[in-house]
Tab-separated table of C-alpha atoms in Angstrom:
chain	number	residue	atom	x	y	z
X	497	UNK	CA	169.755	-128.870	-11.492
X	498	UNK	CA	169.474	-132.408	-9.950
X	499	UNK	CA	167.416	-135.220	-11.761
X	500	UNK	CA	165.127	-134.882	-8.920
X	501	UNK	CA	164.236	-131.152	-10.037
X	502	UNK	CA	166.370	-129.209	-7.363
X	503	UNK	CA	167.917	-126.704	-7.865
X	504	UNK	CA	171.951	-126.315	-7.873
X	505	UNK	CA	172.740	-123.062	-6.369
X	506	UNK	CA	176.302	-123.560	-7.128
X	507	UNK	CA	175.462	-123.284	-11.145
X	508	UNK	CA	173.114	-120.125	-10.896
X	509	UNK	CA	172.160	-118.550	-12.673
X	510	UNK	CA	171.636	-121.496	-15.769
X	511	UNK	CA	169.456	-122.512	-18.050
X	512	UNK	CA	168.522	-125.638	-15.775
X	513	UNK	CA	167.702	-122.898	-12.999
X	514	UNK	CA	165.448	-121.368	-15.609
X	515	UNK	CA	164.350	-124.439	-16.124
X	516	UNK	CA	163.054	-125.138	-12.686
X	517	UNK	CA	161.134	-122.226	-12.145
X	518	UNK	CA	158.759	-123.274	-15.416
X	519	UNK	CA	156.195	-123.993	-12.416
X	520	UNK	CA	156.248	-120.017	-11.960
X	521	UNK	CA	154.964	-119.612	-15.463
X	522	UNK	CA	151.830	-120.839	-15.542
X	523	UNK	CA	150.263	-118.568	-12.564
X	524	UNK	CA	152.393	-115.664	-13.285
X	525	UNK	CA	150.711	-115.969	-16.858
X	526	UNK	CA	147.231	-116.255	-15.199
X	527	UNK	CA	147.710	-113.497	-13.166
X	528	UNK	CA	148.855	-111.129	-15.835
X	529	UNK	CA	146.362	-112.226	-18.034
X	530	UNK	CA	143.593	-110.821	-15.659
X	531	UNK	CA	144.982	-107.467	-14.884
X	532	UNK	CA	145.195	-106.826	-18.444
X	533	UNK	CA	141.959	-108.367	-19.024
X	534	UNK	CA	140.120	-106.578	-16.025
X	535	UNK	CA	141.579	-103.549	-16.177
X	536	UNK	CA	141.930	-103.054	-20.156
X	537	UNK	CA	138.975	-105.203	-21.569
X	538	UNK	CA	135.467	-104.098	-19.686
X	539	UNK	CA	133.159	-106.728	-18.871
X	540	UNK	CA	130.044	-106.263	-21.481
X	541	UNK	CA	126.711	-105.849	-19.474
X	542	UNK	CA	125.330	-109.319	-20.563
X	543	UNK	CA	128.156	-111.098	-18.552
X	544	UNK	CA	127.898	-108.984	-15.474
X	545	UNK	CA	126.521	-112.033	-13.953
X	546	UNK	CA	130.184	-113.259	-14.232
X	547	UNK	CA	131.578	-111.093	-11.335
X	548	UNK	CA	129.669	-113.022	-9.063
X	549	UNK	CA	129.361	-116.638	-10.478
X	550	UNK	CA	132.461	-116.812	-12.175
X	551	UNK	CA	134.564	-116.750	-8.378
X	552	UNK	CA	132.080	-119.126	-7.269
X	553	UNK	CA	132.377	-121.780	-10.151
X	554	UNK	CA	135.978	-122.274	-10.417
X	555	UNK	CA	136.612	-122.312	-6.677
X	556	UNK	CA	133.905	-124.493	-6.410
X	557	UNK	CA	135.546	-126.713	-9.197
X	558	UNK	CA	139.415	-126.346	-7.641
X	559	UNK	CA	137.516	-127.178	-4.383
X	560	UNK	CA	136.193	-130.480	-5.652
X	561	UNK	CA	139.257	-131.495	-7.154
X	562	UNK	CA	141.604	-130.753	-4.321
X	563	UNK	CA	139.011	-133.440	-2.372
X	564	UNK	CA	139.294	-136.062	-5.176
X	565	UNK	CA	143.279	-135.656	-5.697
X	566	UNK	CA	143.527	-135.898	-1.721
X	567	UNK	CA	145.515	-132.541	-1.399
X	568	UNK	CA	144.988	-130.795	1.732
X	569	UNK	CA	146.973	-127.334	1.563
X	570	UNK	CA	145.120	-126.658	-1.978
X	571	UNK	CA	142.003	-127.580	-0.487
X	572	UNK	CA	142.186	-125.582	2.769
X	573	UNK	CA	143.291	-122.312	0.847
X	574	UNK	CA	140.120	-123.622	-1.656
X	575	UNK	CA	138.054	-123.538	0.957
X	576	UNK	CA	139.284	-120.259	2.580
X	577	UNK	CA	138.827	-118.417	-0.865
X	578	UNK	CA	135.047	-119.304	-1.547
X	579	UNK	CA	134.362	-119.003	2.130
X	580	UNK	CA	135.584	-115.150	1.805
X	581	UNK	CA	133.693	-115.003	-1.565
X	582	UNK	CA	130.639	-115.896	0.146
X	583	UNK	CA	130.883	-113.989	3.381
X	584	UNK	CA	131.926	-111.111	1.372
X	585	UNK	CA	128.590	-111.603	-0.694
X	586	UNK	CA	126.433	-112.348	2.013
X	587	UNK	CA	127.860	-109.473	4.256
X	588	UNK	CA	129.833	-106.266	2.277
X	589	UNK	CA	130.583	-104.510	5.444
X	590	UNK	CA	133.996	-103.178	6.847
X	591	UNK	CA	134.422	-105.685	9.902
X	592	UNK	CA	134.093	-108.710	7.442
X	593	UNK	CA	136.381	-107.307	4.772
X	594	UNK	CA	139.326	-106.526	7.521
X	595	UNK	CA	138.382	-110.145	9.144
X	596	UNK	CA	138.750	-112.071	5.866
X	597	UNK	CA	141.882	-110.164	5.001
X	598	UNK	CA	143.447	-111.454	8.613
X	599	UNK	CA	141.520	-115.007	8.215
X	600	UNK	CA	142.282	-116.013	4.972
X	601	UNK	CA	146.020	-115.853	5.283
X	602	UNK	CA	146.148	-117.141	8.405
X	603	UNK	CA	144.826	-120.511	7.110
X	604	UNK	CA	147.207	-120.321	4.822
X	605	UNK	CA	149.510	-119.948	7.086
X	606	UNK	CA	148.766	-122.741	9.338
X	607	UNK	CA	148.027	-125.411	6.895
X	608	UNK	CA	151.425	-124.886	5.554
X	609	UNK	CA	153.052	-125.207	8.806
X	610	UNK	CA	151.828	-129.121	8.697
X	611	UNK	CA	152.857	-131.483	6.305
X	612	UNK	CA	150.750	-132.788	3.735
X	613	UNK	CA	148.873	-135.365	5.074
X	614	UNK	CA	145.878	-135.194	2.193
X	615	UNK	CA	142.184	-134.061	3.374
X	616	UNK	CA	140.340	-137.165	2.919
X	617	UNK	CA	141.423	-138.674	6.704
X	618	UNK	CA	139.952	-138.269	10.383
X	619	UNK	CA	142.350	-134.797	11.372
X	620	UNK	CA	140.267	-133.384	8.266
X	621	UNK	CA	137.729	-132.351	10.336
X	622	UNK	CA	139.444	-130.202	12.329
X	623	UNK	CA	139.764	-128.215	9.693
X	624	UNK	CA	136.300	-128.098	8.647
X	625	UNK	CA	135.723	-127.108	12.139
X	626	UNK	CA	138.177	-124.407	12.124
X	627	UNK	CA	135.911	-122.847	8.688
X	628	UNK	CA	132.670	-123.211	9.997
X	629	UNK	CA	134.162	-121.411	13.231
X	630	UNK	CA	135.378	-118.636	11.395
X	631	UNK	CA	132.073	-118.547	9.604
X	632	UNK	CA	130.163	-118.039	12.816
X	633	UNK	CA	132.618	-115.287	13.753
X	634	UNK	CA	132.012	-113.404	10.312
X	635	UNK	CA	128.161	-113.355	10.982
X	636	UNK	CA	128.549	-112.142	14.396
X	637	UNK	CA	130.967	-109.213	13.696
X	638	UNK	CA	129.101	-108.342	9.965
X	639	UNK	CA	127.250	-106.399	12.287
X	640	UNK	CA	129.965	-104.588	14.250
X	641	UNK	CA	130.952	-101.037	14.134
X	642	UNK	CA	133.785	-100.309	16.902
X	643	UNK	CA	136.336	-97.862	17.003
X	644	UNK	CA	138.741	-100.542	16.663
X	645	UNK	CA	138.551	-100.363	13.393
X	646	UNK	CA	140.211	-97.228	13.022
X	647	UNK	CA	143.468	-98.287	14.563
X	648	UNK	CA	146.299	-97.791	11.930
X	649	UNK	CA	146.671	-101.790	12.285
X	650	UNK	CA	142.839	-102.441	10.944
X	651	UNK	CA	142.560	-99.575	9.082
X	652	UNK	CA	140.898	-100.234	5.647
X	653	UNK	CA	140.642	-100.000	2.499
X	654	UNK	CA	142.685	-101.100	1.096
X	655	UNK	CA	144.137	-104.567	2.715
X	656	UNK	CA	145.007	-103.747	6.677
X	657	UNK	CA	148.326	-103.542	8.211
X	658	UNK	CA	147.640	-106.731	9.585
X	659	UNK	CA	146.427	-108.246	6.951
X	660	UNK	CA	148.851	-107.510	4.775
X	661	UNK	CA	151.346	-109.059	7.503
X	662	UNK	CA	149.433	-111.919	7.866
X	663	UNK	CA	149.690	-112.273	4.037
X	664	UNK	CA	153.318	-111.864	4.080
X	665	UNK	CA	153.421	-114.821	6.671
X	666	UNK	CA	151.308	-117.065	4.539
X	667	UNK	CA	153.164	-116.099	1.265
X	668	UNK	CA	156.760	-116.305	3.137
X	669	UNK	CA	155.647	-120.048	4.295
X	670	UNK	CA	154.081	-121.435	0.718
X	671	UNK	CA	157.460	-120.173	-0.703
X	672	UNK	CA	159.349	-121.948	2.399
X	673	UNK	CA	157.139	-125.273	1.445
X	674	UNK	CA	157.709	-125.610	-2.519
X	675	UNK	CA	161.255	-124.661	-2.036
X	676	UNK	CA	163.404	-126.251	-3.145
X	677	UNK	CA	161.525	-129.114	-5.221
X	678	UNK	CA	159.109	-126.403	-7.071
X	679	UNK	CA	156.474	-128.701	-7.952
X	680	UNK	CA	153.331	-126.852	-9.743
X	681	UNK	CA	151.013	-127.360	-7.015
X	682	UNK	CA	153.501	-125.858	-4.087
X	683	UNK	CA	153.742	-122.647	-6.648
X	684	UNK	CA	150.470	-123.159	-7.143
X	685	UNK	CA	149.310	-122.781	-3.896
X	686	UNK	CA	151.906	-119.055	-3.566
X	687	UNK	CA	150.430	-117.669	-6.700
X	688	UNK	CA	146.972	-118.214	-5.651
X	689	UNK	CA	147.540	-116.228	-2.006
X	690	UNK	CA	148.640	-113.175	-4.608
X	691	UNK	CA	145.613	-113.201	-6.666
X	692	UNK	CA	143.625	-113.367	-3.179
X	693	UNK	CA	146.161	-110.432	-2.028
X	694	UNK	CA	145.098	-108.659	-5.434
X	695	UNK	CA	141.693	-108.757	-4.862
X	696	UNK	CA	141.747	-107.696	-1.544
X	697	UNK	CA	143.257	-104.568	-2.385
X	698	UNK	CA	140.937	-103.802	-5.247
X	699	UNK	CA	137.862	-104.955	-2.615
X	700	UNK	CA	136.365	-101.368	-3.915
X	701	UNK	CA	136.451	-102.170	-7.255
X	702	UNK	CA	133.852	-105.148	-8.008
X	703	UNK	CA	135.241	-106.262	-11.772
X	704	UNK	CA	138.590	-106.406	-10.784
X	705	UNK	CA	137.860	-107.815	-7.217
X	706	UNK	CA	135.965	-110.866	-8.913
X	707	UNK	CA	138.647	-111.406	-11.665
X	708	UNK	CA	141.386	-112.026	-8.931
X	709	UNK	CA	138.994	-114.718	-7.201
X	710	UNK	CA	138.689	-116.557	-10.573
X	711	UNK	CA	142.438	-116.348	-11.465
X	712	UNK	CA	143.176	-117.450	-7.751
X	713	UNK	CA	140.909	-120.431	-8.630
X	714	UNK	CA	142.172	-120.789	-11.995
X	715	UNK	CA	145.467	-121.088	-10.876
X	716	UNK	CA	144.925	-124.032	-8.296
X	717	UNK	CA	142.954	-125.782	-10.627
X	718	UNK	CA	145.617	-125.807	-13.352
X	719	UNK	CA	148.252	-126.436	-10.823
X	720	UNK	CA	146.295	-129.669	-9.651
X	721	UNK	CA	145.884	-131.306	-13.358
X	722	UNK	CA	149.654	-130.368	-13.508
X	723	UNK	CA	150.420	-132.358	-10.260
X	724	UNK	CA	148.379	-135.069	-11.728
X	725	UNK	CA	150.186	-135.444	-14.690
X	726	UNK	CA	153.598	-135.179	-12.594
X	727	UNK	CA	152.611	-138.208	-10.321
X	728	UNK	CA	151.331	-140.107	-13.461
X	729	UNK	CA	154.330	-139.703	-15.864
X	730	UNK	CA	157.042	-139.271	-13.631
X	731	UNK	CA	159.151	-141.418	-11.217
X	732	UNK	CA	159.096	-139.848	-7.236
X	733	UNK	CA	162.238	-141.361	-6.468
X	734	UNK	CA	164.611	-140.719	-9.368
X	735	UNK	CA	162.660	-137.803	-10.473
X	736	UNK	CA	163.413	-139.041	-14.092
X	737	UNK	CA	160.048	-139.598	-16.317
X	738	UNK	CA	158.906	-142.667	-15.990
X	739	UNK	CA	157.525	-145.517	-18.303
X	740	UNK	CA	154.189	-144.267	-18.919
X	741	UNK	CA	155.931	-141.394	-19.964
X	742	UNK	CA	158.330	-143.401	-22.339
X	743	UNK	CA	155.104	-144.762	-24.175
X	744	UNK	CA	153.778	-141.820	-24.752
X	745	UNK	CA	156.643	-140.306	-26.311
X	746	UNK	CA	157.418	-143.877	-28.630
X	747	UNK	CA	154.227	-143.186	-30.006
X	748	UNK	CA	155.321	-139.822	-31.662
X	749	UNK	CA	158.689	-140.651	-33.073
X	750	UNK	CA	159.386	-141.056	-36.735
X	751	UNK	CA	161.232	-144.016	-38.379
X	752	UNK	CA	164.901	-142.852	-37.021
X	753	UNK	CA	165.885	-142.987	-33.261
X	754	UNK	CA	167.767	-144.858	-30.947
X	755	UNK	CA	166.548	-146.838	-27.658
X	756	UNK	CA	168.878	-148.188	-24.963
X	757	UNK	CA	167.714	-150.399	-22.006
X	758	UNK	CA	169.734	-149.738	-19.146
X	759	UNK	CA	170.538	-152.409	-16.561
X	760	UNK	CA	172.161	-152.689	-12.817
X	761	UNK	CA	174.350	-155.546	-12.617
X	762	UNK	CA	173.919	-157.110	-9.472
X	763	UNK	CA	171.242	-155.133	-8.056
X	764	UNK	CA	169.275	-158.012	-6.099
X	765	UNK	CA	172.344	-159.001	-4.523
X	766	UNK	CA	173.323	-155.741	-2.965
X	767	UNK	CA	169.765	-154.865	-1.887
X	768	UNK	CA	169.618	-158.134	-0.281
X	769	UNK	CA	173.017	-156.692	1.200
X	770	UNK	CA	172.731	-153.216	2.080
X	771	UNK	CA	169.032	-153.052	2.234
X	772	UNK	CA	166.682	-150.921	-0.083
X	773	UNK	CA	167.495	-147.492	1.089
X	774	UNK	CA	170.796	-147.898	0.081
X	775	UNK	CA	169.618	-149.361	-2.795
X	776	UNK	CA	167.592	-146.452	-3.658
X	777	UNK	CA	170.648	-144.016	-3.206
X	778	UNK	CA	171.982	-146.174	-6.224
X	779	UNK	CA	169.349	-146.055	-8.520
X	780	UNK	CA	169.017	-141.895	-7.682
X	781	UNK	CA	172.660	-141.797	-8.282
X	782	UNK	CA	172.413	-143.960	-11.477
X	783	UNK	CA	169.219	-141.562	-12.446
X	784	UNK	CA	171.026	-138.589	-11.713
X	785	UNK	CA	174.165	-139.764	-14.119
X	786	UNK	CA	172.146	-140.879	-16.888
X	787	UNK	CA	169.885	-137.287	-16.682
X	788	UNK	CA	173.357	-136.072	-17.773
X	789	UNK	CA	173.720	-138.199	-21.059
X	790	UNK	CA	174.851	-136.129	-23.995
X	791	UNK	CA	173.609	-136.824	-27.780
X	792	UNK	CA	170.332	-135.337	-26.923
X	793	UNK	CA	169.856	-138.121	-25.112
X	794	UNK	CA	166.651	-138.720	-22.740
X	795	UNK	CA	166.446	-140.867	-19.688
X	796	UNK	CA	163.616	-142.979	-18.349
X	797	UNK	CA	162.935	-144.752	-15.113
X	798	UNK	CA	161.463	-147.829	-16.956
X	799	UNK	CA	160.854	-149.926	-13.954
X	800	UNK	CA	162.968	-151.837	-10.839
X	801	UNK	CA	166.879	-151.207	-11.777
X	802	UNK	CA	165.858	-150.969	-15.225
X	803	UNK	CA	166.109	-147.452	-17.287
X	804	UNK	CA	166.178	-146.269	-20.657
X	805	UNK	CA	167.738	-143.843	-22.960
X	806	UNK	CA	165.896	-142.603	-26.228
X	807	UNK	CA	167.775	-140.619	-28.821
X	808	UNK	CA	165.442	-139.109	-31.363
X	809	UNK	CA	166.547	-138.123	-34.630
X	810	UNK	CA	169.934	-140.422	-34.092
X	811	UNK	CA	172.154	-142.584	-35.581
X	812	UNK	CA	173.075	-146.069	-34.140
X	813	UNK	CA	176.803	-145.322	-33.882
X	814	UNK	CA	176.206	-141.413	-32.625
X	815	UNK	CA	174.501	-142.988	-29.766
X	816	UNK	CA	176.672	-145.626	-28.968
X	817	UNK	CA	179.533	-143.100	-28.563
X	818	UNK	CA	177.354	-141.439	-25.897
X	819	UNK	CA	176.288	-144.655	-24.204
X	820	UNK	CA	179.871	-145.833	-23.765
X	821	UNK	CA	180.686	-142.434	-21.974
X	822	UNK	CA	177.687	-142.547	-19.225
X	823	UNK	CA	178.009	-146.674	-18.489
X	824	UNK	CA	181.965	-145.444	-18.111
X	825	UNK	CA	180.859	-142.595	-16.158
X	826	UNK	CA	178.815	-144.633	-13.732
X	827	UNK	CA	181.030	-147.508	-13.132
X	828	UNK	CA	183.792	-144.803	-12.634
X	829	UNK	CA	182.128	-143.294	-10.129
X	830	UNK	CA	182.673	-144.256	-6.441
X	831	UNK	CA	179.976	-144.076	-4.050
X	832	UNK	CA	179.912	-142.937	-0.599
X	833	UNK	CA	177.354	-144.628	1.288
X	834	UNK	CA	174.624	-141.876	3.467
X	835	UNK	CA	175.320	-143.372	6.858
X	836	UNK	CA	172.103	-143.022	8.809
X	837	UNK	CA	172.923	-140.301	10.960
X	838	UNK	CA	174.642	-137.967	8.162
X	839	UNK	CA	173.128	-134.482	8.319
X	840	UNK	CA	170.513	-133.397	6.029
X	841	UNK	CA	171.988	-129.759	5.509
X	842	UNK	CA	175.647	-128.855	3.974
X	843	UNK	CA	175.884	-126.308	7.209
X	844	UNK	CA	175.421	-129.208	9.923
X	845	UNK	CA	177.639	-131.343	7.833
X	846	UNK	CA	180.361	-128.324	7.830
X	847	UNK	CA	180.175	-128.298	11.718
X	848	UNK	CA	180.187	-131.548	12.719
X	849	UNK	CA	183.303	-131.786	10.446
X	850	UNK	CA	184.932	-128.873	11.741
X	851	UNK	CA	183.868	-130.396	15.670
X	852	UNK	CA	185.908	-133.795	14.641
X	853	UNK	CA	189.428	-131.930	13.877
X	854	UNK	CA	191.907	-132.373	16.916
X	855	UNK	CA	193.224	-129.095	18.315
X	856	UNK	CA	196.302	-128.182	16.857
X	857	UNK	CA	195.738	-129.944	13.698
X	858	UNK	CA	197.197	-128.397	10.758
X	859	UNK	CA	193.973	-127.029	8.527
């Protein structure tokens, strides 16, 4: 696995692809945690009330933090969950179950098809058009009782044929968008579209239908304090913790360790050169390398072309043996410029390579 948290398909399986699917954990947990909780553990009649605020509180609270942290895929799926917690309250019938089982994935689906352009900003609105829409919709057909309904494709319950299609759309794309980076939030955002999924299925079933809502909630909510921390403590372009990160972990080390300030000779000059994309291949290529450092090492983006390496729990001349191997790695290293028109993808590179060789050239 790269510094930058991708993952190295060439090394699988490792412990760094382990590693990077740590994101996974945390909803798989959550979602584990309920079915053995709602199916093994009854609810005691005093918190009955539960099944129906409990759904409502914590998408409520994901909800209002998706607004404040300016994410708008968590915030559209948010606000697709309570939305089908409320219809679903307001109107129990079969149309409005089959219509939030096609709706709610859909959303999904669409909002992951843009990019992430945050919530708080003027195409918001659509959006917020598009729910209140489908809102209007669900009243109108709460009412409905056509034979349509009994076509294999809207057949229900459990979850439609075309719900669960339009689930396997959503689900497909949210694994399409946090591939291959993995960040909490992008798993986040898949592992709440299962607990929805979940739910769905268990519509019938009122316990288990309203522990699925919270642990869809639950899930978005921890994976937005998780993406919080990430952009505090960690550097986006290196993908190496940063110095905030490096303070905090000064402050719990004992009397023995070694700290190393690491220094790019000459950077100024060749960003003044080459100009500060280039520049920032070096200093992911310089992050990358010192990720690698042995000794237990740890690297830190500490600022500009600065970094450092902490060694806990090590000697002065242990260290140095391991700082003299990565500075000789680096300088050892030559680097081969990204012209601006290189391809993005190993399989374009491949054929544009293969495109260049002159007939009749030996292979």
């Amino acid at each position: 696995m790269s510094a930058s948290g991708r993952i190295d398909l060439k090394s699988w399986p490792d412990a760094d692809f382990f590693r990077a699917l740590r994101p996974a954990w945390v909803p798989a947990g959550i979602l584990v945690a309920t079915a053995f909780l709602a199916w093994l553990v009854p609810l005691p009649a005093t918190l009955a009330g539960l099944r129906t605020a409990g759904p409502f509180a914590l998408l409520l609270t994901g909800l209002g933090m998706a607004w404040r942290f300016n994410r708008g895929r968590s915030f559209v799926i948010l606000a697709s969950l309570l939305g089908a917690v409320a219809a679903y309250y307001e109107w129990p019938t079969k149309p409005v179950y089959v219509a939030l089982t096609v709706l709610v994935p859909l959303n999904a689906l669409l909002v992951m098809l843009y990019p992430e352009r945050g919530v708080r900003y003027r195409a918001a609105y659509g959006w917020l058009a598009l729910l209140a829409a489908e809102g209007i919709f669900l009243a109108w057909i709460s009412t409905a009782s056509g034979s349509l309904l009994e076509n294999v494709l809207f057949r229900s319950p459990p979850t439609p044929l075309v719900g669960r299609l339009a689930f396997a759309a959503a689900f497909a794309a949210a694994l399409w968008r946090a591939w291959p980076e993995l960040t909490a939030l992008q798993v986040g955002n898949a592992g709440a579209l299962v607990g929805y999924y979940i739910a769905a299925e268990w519509i019938a079933v009122p316990g288990i239908h309203a522990a699925f809502m919270c642990a869809a909630g639950a899930i978005l909510i921890v994976a937005l304090l998780e993406e919080s921390h990430r952009l505090a403590f960690r550097d986006p372009l290196t993908g190496l913790p940063g110095r905030r990160a490096l303070e905090e972990r000064l402050r719990t080390l004992g009397s023995r360790f070694v700290i190393a300030m690491v220094d790019v000779d000459h950077f100024k000059k060749f960003n003044d050169t080459h100009g500060h994309d280039i520049g920032d291949q070096v200093l992911k290529l310089v992050g990358a390398r010192l990720a690698g450092v042995g000794g237990g090492g740890i690297a830190y983006r500490y600022g500009g072309e600065e970094f450092s390496l902490l060694f806990p729990r090590a000697d002065l001349d242990d260290a140095l043996a391991h700082l003299e191997a990565i500075r000789a790695s680096i300088e050892g290293y030559r680097m081969a410029v990204r012209a601006p028109d290189r391809p993005k993808s190993a399989e374009d590179g491949a054929k544009r390579r293969a495109s260049s060789v002159p007939r009749g050239a030996p292979d």
